[in-house]
Amino acid sequence: MKTIIKNGKIATDSDVFSGDILIDGEKIAEVGKNICCDDAEVIDAEGMYVLPGAVDVHTHMDLDVGFARAIDDFYDGTVAAACGGTTTIVDHMAFGPKDCSLWHQVNEYHRLADGNAVVDYGFHGVFQHLHEETLGEMKEIAEKEGITSFKVYMTYDYMLHDDEIFRVLRAAGEAGIVITVHCENHGVIQQLRKEFSEAGCGAAEYHPLSRPARCEAEAVNRMIHIAAMAGDAPLYIVHLSSAEGLHEVLKARAEHRPNIGVETCTQYLVLTDEMYKDPQEGLKAIMSPPLRKDQDREELWQALQDGVIDTVATDHCPFHYKAGKAEKQYGRDDFTKCPNGAPGVQERLMLMFSEGFMKGRLTLPQVVKYSCAAPCRMFGLYPLKGSLEPGTDADIVLIDPDKITEIDRDYIRGASDYSCYEGMKLQGRIEKVFMRGREIVSGGEFLGSRGDGRYLKRGRSILAD
Ligand code: URP
Ligand code: ZN
């Protein structure tokens, strides 16, 4: 089956031009002007922007955190992704049983995602200990499964210590594997949480105070130096949230430190810690790292303008606010009991388009770079995904810039009963989404089927080259 998307404003990470895209089966066959093909269905994209399908490299579908489980499984979460123009995700695995092999969670995640996901997907592996066999398992998983990135946490119960992180980075660097890191100083956070708890300060407003921006900055700085000492091992800092953390990245960039990738998330660009003022509503935005101040938000946008940050993801990890088990309410009297995380995979591309491009903070190629192309370059998917080159997967999004996307309950396509962005009116609306040549969203309606998503064995990151 062939389709021509005609007369659109085609946006890549380097250019915007008027033209057509010919899709043949699952692939883009041609990109150019006045493409003719007698047996192709024609879609008129006049007045619309045509972007590569977006790629979110930080989601947590079906995340099991022990006392709660993220409510978007791989079906609901990827339907939300698809409706928001995201045609590929790379999901961060949950921790498995104590002392389990790294393979345990790889197998578990295939069980959760295979046959359920509606968009294409890959996984990041996760470290939760460092036993004798663990580094060998990492290399084996990279070779056999195409899981070429693994995460370490510098906080939480299954955090790794500096000596372990150093050994992981050194081995990963030798094998061309990227280590992604959640950077927060564990000791300070634990102490502050204890002090707030003893003082009876359990309201949502204490959550950001218990995880100050300097906790992030200190950990970012430490990671950058440990990676350097580990032979400039490929390092990817997830969900950078603060100006203080960014200043450490700027210092590393000024010193031309190689092989460092940096991600921020839409919530740190759009929302602030004002959300925590209301003890009830604040529960919706309990996530780690927490939301920051206006100044942080502005500096993060500036860093995107300047190319200091590489990608924008979501850390999508929703729990119910009032519906179902209302897991977010576990934190009503004590924020430390609230499961961390919030939805965002559906909103991301339109937030980037509206808050970034339409408000003049970013160019459209920059939106494509941060939402589509760079995530693929970082995680071994480029140019198959995140580009509009002939021969690549026909993952394509059509956005009408003259329409409005109102974020309200009707908008939400995942299992969540809220969005942190509720009440926002975004300039532009996603009209159609194609995944591997098939139209999977039209006018907000999901047209795909459970299990349409394909597992992606990923290649080498540009950070490892
Ligand atoms: O609050 C968050 N980010 N929840 C998801 C788990 C994690 O820390 O990445
Ligand atoms: Zn995360």
Short mmCIF file of C-alpha atoms and ligand atoms in Angstrom, two decimals, residues 58 60 151 239 315, ligand 2:
data_model
loop_
_atom_site.label_atom_id
_atom_site.label_comp_id
_atom_site.label_asym_id
_atom_site.label_seq_id
_atom_site.Cartn_x
_atom_site.Cartn_y
_atom_site.Cartn_z
CA HIS A 58 12.19 7.98 29.26
CA HIS A 60 7.97 3.87 32.98
CA LYS A 151 20.46 2.86 34.21
CA HIS A 239 15.63 14.30 33.76
CA ASP A 315 9.61 10.26 32.76
ZN ZN B 2 12.36 7.84 35.43
#
